[in-house]
Coordinates of C-alpha atoms and ligand atoms in Angstrom, one line a residue:
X1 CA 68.4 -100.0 -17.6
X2 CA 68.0 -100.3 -21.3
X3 CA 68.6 -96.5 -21.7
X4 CA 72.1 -96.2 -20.7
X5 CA 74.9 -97.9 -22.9
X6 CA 77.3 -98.4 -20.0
X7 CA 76.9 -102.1 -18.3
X8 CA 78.3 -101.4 -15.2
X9 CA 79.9 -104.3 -12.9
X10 CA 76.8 -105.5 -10.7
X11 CA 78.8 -105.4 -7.6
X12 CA 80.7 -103.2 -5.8
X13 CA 83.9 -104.1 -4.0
X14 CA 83.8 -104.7 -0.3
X15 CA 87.3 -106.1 -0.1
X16 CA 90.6 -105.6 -2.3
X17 CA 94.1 -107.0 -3.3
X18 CA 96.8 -104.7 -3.5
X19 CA 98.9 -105.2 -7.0
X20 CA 102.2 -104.6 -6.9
X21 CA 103.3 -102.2 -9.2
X22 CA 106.4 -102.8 -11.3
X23 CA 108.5 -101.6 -13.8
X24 CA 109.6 -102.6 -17.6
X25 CA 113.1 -102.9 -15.7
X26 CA 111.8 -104.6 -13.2
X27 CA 109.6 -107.3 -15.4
X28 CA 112.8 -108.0 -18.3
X29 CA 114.8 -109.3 -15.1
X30 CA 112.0 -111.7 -13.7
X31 CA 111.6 -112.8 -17.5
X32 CA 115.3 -113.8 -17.8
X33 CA 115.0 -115.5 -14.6
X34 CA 111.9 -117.4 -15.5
X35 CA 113.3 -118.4 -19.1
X36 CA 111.0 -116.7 -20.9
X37 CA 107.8 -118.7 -19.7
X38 CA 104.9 -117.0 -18.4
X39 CA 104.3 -120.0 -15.8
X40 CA 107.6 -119.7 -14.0
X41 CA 106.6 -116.1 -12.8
X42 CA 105.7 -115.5 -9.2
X43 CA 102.4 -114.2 -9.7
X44 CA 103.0 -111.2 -7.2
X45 CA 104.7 -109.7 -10.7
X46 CA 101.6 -109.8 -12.7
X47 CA 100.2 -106.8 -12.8
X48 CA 96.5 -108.2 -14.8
X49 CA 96.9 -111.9 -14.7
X50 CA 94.2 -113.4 -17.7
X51 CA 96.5 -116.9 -17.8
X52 CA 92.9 -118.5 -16.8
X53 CA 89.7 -118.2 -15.8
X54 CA 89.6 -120.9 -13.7
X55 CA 89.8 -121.0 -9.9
X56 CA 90.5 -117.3 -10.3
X57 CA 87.0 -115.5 -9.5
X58 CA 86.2 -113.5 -7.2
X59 CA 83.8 -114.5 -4.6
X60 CA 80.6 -113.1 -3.3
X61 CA 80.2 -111.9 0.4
X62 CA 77.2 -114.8 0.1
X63 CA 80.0 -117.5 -0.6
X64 CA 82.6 -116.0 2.0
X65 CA 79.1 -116.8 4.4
X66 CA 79.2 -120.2 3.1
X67 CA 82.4 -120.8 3.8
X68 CA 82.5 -119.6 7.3
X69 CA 79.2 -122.5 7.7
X70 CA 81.0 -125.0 5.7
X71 CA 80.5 -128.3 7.7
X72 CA 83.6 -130.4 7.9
X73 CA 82.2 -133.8 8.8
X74 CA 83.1 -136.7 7.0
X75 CA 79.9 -138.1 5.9
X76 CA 76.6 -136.4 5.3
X77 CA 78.0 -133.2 6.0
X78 CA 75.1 -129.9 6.1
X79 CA 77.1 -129.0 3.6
X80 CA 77.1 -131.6 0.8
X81 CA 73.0 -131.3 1.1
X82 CA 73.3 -127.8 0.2
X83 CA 75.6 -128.6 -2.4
X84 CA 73.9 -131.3 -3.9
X85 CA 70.3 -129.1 -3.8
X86 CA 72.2 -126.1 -5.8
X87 CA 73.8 -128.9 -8.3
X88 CA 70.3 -130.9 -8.6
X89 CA 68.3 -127.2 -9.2
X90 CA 70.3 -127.0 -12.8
X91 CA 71.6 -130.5 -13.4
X92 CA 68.8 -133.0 -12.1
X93 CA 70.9 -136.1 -12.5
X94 CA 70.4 -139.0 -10.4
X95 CA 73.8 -139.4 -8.8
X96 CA 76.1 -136.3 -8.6
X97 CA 79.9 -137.0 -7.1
X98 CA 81.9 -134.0 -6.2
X99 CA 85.8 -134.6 -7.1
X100 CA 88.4 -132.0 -6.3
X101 CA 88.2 -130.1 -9.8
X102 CA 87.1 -131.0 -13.6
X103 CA 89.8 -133.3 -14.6
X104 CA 89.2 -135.5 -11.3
X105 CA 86.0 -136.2 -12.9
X106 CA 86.7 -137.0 -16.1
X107 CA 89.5 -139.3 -14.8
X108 CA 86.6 -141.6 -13.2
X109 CA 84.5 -141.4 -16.1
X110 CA 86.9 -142.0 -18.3
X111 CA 88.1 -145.1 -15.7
X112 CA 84.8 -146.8 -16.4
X113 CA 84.0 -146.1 -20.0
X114 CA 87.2 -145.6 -21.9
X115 CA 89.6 -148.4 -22.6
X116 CA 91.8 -149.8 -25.4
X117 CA 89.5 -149.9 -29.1
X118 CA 87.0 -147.4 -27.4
X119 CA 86.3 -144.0 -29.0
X120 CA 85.1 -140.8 -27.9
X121 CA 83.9 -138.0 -30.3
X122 CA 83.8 -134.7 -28.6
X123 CA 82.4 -131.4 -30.8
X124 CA 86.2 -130.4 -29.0
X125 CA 87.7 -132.2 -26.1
X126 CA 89.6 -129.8 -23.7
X127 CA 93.4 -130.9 -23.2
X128 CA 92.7 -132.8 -19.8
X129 CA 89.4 -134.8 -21.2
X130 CA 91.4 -135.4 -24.2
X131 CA 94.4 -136.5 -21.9
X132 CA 92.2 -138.6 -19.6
X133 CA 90.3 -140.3 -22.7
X134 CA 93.8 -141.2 -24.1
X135 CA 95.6 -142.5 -20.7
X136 CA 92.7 -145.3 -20.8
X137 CA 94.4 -146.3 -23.9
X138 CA 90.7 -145.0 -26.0
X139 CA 90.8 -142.4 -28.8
X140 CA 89.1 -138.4 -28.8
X141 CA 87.9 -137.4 -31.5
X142 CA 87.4 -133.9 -32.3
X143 CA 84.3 -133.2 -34.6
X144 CA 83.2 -129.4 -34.4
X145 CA 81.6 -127.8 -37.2
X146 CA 83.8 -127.0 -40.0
X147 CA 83.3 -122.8 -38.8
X148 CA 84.8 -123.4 -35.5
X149 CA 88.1 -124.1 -37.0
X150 CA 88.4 -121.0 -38.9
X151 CA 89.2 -117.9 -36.2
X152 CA 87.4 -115.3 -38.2
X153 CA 84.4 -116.6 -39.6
X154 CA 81.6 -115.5 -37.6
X155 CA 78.8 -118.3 -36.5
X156 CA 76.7 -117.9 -33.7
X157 CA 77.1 -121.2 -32.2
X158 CA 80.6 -122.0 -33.1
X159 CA 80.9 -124.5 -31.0
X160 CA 78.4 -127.0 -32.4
X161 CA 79.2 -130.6 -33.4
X162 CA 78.9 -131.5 -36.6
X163 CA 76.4 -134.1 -36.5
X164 CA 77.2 -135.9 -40.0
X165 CA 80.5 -136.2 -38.7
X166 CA 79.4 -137.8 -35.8
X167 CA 77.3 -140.3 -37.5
X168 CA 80.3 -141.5 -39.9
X169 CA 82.6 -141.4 -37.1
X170 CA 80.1 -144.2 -35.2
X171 CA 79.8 -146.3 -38.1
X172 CA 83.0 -146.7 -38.9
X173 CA 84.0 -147.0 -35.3
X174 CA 80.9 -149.4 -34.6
X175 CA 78.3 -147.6 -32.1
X176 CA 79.7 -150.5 -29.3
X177 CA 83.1 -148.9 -29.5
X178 CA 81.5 -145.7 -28.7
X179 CA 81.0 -145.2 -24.7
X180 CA 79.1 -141.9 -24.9
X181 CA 79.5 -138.9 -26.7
X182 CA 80.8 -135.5 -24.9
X183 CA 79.7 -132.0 -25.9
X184 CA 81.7 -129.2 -24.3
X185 CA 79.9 -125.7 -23.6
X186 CA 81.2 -123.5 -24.4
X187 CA 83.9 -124.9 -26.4
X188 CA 87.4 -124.0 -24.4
X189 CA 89.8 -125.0 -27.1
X190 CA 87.6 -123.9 -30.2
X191 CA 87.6 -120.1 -28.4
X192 CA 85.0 -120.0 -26.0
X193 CA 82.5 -120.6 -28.5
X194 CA 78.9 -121.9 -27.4
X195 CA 76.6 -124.8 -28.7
X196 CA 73.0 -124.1 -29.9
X197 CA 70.4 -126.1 -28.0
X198 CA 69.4 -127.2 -32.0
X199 CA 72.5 -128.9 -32.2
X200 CA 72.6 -130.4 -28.9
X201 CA 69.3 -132.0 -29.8
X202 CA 70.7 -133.3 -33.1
X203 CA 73.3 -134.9 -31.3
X204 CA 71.0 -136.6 -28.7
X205 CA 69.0 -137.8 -31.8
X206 CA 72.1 -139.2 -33.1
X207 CA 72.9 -141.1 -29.9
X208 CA 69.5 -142.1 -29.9
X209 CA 69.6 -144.2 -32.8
X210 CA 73.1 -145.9 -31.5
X211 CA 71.7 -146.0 -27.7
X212 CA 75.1 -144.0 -27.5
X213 CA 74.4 -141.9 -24.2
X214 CA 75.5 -137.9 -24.0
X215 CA 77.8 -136.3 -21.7
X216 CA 78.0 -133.1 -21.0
X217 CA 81.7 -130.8 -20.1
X218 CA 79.9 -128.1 -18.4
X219 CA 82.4 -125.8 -17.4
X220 CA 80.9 -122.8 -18.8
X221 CA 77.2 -124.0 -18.9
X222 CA 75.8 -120.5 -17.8
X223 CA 77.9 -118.3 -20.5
X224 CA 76.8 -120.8 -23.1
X225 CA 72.7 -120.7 -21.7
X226 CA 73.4 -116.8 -22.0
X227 CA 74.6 -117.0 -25.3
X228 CA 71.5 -119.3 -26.1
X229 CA 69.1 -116.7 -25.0
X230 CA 70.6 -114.1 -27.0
X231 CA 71.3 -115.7 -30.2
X232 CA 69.0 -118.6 -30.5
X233 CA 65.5 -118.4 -32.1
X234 CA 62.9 -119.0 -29.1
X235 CA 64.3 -118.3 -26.1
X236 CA 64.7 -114.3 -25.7
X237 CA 62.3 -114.9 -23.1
X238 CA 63.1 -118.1 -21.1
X239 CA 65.2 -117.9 -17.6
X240 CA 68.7 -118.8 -17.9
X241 CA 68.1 -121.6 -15.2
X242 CA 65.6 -123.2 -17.9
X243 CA 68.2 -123.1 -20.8
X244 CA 70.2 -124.8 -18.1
X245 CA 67.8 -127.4 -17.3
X246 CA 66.9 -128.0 -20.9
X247 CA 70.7 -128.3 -21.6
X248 CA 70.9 -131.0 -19.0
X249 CA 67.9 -132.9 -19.8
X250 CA 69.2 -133.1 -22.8
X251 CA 72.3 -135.1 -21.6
X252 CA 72.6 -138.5 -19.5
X253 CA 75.2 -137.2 -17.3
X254 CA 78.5 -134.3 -17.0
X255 CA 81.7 -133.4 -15.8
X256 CA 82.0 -129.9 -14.4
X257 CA 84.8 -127.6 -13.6
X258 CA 83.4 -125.7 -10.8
X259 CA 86.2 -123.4 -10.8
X260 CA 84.9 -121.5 -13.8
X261 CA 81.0 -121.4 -13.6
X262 CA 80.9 -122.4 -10.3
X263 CA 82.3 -119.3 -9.6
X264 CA 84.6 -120.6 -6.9
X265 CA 88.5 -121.5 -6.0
X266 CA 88.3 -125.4 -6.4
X267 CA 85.9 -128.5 -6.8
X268 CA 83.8 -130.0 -9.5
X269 CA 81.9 -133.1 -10.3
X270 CA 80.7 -135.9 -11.8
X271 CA 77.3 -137.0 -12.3
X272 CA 75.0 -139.7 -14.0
X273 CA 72.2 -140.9 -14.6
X274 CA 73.3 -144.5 -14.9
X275 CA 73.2 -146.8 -11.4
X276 CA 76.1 -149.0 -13.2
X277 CA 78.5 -146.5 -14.3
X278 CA 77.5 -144.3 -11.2
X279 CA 78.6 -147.5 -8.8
X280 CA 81.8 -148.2 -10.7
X281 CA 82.6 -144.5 -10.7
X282 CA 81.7 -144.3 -6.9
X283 CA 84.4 -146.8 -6.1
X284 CA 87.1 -145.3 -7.8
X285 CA 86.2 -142.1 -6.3
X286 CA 86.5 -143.4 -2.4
X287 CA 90.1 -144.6 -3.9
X288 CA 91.5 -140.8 -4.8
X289 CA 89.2 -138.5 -4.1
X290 CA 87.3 -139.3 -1.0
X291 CA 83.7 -140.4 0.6
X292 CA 81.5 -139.8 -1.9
X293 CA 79.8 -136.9 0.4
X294 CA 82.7 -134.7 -0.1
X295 CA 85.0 -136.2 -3.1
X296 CA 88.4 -134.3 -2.2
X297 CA 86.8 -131.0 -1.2
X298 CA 86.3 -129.6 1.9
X299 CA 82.9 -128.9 3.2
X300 CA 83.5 -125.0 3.5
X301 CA 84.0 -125.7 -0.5
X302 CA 80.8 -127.3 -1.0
X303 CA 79.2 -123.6 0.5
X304 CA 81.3 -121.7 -2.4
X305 CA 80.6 -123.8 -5.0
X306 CA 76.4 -123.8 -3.8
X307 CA 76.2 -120.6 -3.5
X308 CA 78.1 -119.8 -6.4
X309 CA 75.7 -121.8 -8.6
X310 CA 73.0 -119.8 -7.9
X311 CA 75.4 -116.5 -8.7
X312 CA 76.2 -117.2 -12.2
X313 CA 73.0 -117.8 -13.6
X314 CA 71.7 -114.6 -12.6
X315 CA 70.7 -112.3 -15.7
X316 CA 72.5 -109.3 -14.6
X317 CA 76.1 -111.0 -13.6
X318 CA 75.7 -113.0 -17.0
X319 CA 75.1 -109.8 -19.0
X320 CA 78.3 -108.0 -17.6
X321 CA 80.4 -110.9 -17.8
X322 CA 80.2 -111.4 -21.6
X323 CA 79.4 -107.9 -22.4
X324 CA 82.8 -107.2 -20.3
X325 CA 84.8 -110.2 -22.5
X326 CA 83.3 -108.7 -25.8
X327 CA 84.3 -105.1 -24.9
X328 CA 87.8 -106.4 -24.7
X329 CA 87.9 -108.1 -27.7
X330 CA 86.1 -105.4 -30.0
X331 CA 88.4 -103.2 -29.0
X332 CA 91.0 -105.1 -29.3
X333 CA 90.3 -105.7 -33.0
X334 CA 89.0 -101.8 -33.9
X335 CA 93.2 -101.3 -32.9
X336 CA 94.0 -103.9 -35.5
X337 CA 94.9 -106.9 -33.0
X338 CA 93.2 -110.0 -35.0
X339 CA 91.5 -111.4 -32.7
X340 CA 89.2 -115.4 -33.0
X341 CA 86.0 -114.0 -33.9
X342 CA 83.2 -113.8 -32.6
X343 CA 85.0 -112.8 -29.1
X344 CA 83.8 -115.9 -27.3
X345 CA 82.5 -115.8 -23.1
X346 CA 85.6 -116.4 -21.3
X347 CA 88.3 -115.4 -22.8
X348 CA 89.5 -113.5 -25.9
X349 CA 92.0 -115.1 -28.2
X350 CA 94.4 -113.1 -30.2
X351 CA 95.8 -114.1 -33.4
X352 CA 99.5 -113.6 -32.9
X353 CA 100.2 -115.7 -36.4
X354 CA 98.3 -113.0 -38.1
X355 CA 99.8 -110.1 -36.2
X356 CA 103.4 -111.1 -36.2
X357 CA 104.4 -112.3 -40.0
X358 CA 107.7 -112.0 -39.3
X359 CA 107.7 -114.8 -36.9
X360 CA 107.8 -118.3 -38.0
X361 CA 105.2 -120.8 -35.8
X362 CA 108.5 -122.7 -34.7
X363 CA 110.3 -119.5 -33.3
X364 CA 106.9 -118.9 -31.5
X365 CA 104.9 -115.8 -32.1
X366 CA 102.2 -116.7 -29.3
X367 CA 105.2 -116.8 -26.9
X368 CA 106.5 -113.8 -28.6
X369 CA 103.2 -112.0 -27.9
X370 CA 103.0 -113.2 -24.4
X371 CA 105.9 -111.7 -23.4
X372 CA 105.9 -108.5 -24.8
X373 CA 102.2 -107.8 -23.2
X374 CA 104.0 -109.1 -19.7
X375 CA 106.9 -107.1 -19.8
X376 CA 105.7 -103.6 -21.4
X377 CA 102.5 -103.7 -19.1
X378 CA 102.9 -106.7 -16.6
X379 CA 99.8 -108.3 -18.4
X380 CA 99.6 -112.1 -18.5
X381 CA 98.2 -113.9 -21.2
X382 CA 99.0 -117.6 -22.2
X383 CA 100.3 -119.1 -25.4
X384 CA 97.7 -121.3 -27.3
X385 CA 100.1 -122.4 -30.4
X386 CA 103.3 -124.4 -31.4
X387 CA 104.5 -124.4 -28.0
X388 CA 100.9 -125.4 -26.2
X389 CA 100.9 -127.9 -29.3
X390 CA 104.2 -128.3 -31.5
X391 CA 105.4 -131.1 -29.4
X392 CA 105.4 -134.9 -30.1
X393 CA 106.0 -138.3 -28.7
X394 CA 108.4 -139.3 -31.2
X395 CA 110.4 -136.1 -31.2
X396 CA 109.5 -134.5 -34.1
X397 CA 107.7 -130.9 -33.8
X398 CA 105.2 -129.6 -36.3
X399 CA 103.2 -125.8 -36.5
X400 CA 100.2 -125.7 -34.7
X401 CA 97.1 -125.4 -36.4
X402 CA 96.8 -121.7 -35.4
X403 CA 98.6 -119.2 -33.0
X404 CA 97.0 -117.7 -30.9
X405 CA 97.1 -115.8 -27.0
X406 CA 94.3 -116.4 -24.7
X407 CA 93.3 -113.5 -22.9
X408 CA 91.3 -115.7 -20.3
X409 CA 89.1 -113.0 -18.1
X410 CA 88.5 -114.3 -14.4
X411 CA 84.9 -113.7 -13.1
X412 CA 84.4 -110.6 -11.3
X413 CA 88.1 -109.7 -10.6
X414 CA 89.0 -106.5 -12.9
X415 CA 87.5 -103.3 -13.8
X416 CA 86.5 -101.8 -17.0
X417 CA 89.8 -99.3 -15.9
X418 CA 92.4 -102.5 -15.7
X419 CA 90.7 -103.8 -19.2
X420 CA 91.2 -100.3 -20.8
X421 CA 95.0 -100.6 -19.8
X422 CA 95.0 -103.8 -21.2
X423 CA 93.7 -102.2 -24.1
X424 CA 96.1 -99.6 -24.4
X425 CA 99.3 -102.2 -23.9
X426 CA 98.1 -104.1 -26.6
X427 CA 98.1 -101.3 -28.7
X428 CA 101.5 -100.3 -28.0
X429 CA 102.5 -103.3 -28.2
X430 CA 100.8 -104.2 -31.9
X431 CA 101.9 -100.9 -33.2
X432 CA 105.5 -102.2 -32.5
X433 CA 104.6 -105.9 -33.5
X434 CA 107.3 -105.5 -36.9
X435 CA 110.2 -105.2 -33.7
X436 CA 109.1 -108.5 -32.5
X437 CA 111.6 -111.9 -32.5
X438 CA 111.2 -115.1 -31.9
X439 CA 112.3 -117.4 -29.6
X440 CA 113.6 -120.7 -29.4
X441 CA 113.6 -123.5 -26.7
X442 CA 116.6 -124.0 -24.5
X443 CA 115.5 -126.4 -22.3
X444 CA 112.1 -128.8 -22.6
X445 CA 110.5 -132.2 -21.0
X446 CA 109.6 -134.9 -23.5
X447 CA 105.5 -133.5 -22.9
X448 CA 103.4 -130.6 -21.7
X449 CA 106.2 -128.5 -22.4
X450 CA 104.5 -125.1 -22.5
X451 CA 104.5 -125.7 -18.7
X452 CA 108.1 -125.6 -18.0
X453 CA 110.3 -125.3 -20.8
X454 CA 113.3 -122.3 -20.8
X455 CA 113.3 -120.2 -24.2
X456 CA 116.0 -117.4 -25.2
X457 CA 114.8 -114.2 -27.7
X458 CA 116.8 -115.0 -31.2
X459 CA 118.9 -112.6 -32.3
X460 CA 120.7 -112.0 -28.6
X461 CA 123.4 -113.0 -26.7
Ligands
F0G501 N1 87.1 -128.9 -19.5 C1 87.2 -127.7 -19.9 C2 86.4 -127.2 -21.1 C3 88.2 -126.8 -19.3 O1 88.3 -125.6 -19.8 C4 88.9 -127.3 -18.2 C5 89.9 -126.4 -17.5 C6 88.7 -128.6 -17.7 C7 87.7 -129.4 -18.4 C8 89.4 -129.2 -16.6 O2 89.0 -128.6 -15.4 O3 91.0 -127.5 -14.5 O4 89.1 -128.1 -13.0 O5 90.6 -129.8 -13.9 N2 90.3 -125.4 -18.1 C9 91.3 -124.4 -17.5 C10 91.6 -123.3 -18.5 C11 92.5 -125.0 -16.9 O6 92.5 -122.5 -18.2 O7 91.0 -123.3 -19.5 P1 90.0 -128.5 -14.1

């Protein structure tokens, strides 16, 4: 294979969704509808939707088998076996809990550990972990290393923790205000950057000498094994279901998204090593989510998210899937889009600050950004800047510290032919950036704005 430069898909499509063309005419009247924000569109008017990566995979005809076996009893189900054998292959945790995604998770953990005066350090903790950690009345803590928080400079493992950091964080916090320490791979919010298995070690050793345990977010635990055994000295050679298991014997229990490496629509989990925790968590998991046997998912998910396990840690789907995120990105950047750098495993993230000098962060040039690529080629991106971020609890709004649009690429979905029209919209749309305004808000909620809030172009009518 090595012979050829092209890595082609490794699958070929057995069933297809239309998309609806439009027009530019078309897409500038469901933008004024929608107020300018990318998550009031019906999605039937995306052309390339890359708002996420998560819950939007494609499936494999193996998982579409699952989920015609899927087993819909209440307890014990055939079905949570098989799901608990695929989890237990990778993740050999004592007790696993499935919940109906990744934030269902960390709202149990978080339940039982977290609490007023309790802090968690995180090398990055995604919006919802950092949302659950805070509802509890606890603090996150963000300590990557001091490369992950600059978009160009290239690291291989930009998503480490910085383990010094760590250390005076726990002191100063006291090690019995610490509840565990989380360590998200790849690192969502620092660009889809992974963590070395070095520096996961140096964080266990760290915990060690505080009997702090180590929690993994796992969301994208095969790209970041992948990215291990290309970039890490030593393992070249080892199977990516061994980085995996080295990962996770590394760590005293995880919350997983199984919408992004699970390769499947919903579900996720909890699990633990710990009977006490595990019992507490158990509990409050009947309350929301379910029996613990199928935690808010059906049984027919259980299948997908099994089978899907087994999918994503194969060397061949792993090598497309970056490769494909990377070959966006480079050429991106050879077109003079700044993009974070290096192009991370699920997503690419431009920098719209760079591109658009004209726009002040508080008129938006994410948003700016966003909508031009939706309306000259009906691609959907998502603002990661002032808008995602400006916003506070007592009113006042400051500049992000960078902004940025995530190109988020869903597993299996597109075509090296819809990411070279991606491509060429960029372009079009960068060689035009100097035309671009800003925007301001019209009409917000007093939190998570980005979601909902109306914004008119300035400069118009
Ligand atoms: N942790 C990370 C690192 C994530 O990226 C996400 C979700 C979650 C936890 C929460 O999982 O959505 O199943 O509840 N990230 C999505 C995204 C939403 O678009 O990046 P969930």
């Amino acid at each position: 294979m090595d012979r050829w430069k092209t890595i082609i898909e490794p699958h070929r499509i057995k069933s297809v969704e239309p998309i609806r063309m439009t027009t530019v005419e078309e897409r500038d009247g469901y933008l004024r509808e929608s107020g300018y924000n990318l998550f009031n569109l019906h999605a039937a008017d995306v052309l390339i939707d890359l708002l996420t990566d998560s819950g939007t995979g494609a499936m494999s005809a193996e998982q579409w088998a699952g989920i015609q076996r899927g087993d819909e009893s209440y307890a014990g189900s055939p079905s949570w076996y098989r799901f608990l054998e695929s989890v237990r292959e990778l993740f050999p945790f004592k007790h696993v809990m499935p919940t109906h995604q990744g934030r269902a998770a960390e709202r149990i953990l978080f339940s039982v550990v977290g609490g007023p005066g309790r802090v968690v350090p995180s090398n990055t903790h995604f919006d919802t972990t950092r949302a659950n950690v805070e509802f509890t009345g606890a603090q996150a803590l963000d300590l990557v290393i001091e490369a992950g928080r600059h978009p160009s400079e290239i690291h291989p493992f930009k998503g480490n923790m910085d383990t010094d950091a760590l250390e005076a964080a726990i002191r100063r916090h006291g090690a019995a205000n610490v509840p565990l320490v989380m360590v998200t791979v790849t690192n969502n919010s620092g660009g889809g950057q992974p963590v070395s298995l070095a520096n996961l070690r140096a964080v266990r050793e760290v915990c060690d000498r505080h009997a702090i345990p180590l929690f993994l977010d796992a969301c994208r635990f095969a790209e970041n094994a992948w990215f291990i055994k290309q970039r890490e000295d030593g393992y070249a050679d080892a199977s990516i279901g061994d980085i995996v298991r080295e990962m996770a014997a590394l760590a005293d229990g995880m919350t997983m998204s199984a919408k992004k490496d699970g390769i499947a629509n919903i579900g996720g989990w909890l699990a633990m090593n710990d009977d006490v925790w595990a019992e507490q968590a158990r509990n409050l998991e009947i309350l929301t989510e379910g029996f613990p046997t199928y935690g808010g998912l059906a049984g027919r998910d259980l299948e997908a998210i099994a089978q899907g396990l087994r999918e994503v840690v194969e060397e061949d789907y792993l090598r497309y899937r970056i490769r494909s995120t990377a070959y966006l990105g480079e050429a991106l950047v050879e077109v003079g889009i700044p993009c974070v750098q290096p192009i991370g495993g699920h997503a690419v993230y431009v920098d719209a600050g760079a591109l658009l000098p004209q726009i002040p962060p508080l008129q938006y040039p994410g948003q700016s950004l966003a909508v031009a690529l939706y309306r000259e080629g009906g691609i959907r991106g998502c603002e990661i800047g002032s808008v995602m971020f400006g916003q506070h609890a007592d009113g006042l709004e400051t500049p992000a510290a960078m902004e940025l649009v995530r190109l988020a690429i869903p597993r299996r979905v597109y075509t090296q032919s819809h990411v070279d029209y991606v491509i060429e919209v960029a372009r079009w749309v960068a060689e035009r950036a100097g035309d671009l305004r800003g925007y301001r808000i019209v009409e917000q909620p007093p939190q998570l704005r980005h979601f909902t809030a109306r914004f008119e172009p300035i400069g118009e009518a």
